PDB file of C-alpha atoms in Angstrom:
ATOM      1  CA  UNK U   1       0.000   0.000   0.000  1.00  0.00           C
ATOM      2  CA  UNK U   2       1.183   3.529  -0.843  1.00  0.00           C
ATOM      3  CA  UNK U   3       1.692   4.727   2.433  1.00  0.00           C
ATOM      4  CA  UNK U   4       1.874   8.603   0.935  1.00  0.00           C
ATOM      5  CA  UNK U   5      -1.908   8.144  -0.632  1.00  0.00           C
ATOM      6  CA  UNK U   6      -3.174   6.645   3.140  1.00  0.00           C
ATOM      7  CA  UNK U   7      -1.611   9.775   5.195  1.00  0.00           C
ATOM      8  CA  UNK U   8      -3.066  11.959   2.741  1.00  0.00           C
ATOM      9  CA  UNK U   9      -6.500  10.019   3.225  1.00  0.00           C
ATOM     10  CA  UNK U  10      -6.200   9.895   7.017  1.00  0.00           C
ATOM     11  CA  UNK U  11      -5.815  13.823   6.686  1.00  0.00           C
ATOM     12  CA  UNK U  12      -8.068  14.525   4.379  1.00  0.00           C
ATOM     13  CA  UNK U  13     -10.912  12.633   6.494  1.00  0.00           C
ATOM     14  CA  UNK U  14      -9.803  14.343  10.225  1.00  0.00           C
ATOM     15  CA  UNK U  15     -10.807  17.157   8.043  1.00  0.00           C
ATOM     16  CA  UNK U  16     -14.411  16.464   6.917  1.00  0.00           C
ATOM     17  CA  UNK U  17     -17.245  17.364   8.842  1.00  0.00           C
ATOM     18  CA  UNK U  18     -19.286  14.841  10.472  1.00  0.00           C
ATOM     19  CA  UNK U  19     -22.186  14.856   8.435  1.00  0.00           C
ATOM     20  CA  UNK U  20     -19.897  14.670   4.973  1.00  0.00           C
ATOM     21  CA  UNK U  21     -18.258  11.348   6.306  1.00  0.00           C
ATOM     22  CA  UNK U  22     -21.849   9.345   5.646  1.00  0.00           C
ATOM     23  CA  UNK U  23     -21.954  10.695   1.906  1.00  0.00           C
ATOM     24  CA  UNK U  24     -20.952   7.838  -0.710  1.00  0.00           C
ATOM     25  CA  UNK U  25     -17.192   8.902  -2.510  1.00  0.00           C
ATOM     26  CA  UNK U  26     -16.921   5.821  -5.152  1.00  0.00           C
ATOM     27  CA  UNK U  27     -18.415   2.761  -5.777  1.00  0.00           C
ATOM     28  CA  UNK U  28     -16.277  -0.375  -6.281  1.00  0.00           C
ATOM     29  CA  UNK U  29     -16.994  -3.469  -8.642  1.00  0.00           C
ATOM     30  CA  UNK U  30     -16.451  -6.476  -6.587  1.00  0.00           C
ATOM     31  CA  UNK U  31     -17.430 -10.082  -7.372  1.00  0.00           C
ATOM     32  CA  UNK U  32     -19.704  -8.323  -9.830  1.00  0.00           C
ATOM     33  CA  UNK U  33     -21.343  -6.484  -7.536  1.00  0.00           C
ATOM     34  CA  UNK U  34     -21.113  -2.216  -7.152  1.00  0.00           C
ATOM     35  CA  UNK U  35     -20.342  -1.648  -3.351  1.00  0.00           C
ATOM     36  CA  UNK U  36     -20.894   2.324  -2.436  1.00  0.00           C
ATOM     37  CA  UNK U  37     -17.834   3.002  -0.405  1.00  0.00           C
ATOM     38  CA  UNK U  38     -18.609   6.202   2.197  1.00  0.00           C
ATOM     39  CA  UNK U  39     -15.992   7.879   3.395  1.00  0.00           C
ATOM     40  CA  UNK U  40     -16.441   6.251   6.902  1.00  0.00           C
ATOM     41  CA  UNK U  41     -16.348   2.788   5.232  1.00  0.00           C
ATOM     42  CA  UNK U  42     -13.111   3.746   3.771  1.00  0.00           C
ATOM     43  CA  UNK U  43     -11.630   5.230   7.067  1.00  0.00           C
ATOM     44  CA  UNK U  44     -12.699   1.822   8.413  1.00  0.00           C
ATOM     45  CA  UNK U  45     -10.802   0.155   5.952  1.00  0.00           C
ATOM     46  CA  UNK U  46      -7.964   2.458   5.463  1.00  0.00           C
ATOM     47  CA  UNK U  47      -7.417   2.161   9.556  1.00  0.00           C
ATOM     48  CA  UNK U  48      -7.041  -1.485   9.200  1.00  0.00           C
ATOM     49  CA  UNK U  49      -5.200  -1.987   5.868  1.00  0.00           C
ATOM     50  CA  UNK U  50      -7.042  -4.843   3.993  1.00  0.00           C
ATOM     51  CA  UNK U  51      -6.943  -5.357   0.655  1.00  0.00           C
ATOM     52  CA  UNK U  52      -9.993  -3.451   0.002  1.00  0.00           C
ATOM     53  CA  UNK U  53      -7.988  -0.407   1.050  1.00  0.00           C
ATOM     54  CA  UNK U  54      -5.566  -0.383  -1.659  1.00  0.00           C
ATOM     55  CA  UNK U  55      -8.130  -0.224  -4.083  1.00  0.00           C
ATOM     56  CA  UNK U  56      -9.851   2.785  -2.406  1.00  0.00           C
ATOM     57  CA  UNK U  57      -7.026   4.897  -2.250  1.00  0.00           C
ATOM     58  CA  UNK U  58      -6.432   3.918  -5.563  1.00  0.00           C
ATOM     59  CA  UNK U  59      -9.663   5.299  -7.198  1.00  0.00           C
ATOM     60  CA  UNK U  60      -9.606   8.144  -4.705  1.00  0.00           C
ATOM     61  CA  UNK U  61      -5.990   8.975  -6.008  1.00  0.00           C
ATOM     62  CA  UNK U  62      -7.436   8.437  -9.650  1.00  0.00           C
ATOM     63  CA  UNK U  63     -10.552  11.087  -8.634  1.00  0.00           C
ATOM     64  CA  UNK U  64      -8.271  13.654  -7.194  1.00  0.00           C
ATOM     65  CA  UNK U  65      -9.945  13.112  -3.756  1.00  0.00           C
ATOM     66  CA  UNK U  66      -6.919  12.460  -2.137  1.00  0.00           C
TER      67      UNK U  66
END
């Protein structure tokens, strides 16, 4: 995992209000199935580095949202 892109996510989400951590950022194709990923699921996931994690801070690097 790019440990650069997961600092900048960690700071990015001390910074969001409250309410703005339930709002859906991207939605992942897994399995072939679209999972919305909120920015509090990706904290989650971010905080405990699963595999998951590397792809969300890979689309969020992709979407400039991080």
């Amino acid at each position: 995992m790019n440990e650069q892109n997961r600092e900048k996510f960690l700071r990015s989400f001390a910074n969001l209000p409250l309410n703005t951590r339930r709002e859906i950022i991207l939605v992942l194709q897994e399995n072939g199935l679209k999972q919305p990923i909120t920015w509090d699921v990706a904290y989650f996931e971010v905080k405990n580095n699963t595999e998951r994690s590397k792809k969300i801070l890979e689309k969020l690097e992709e979407l400039n949202l991080i």
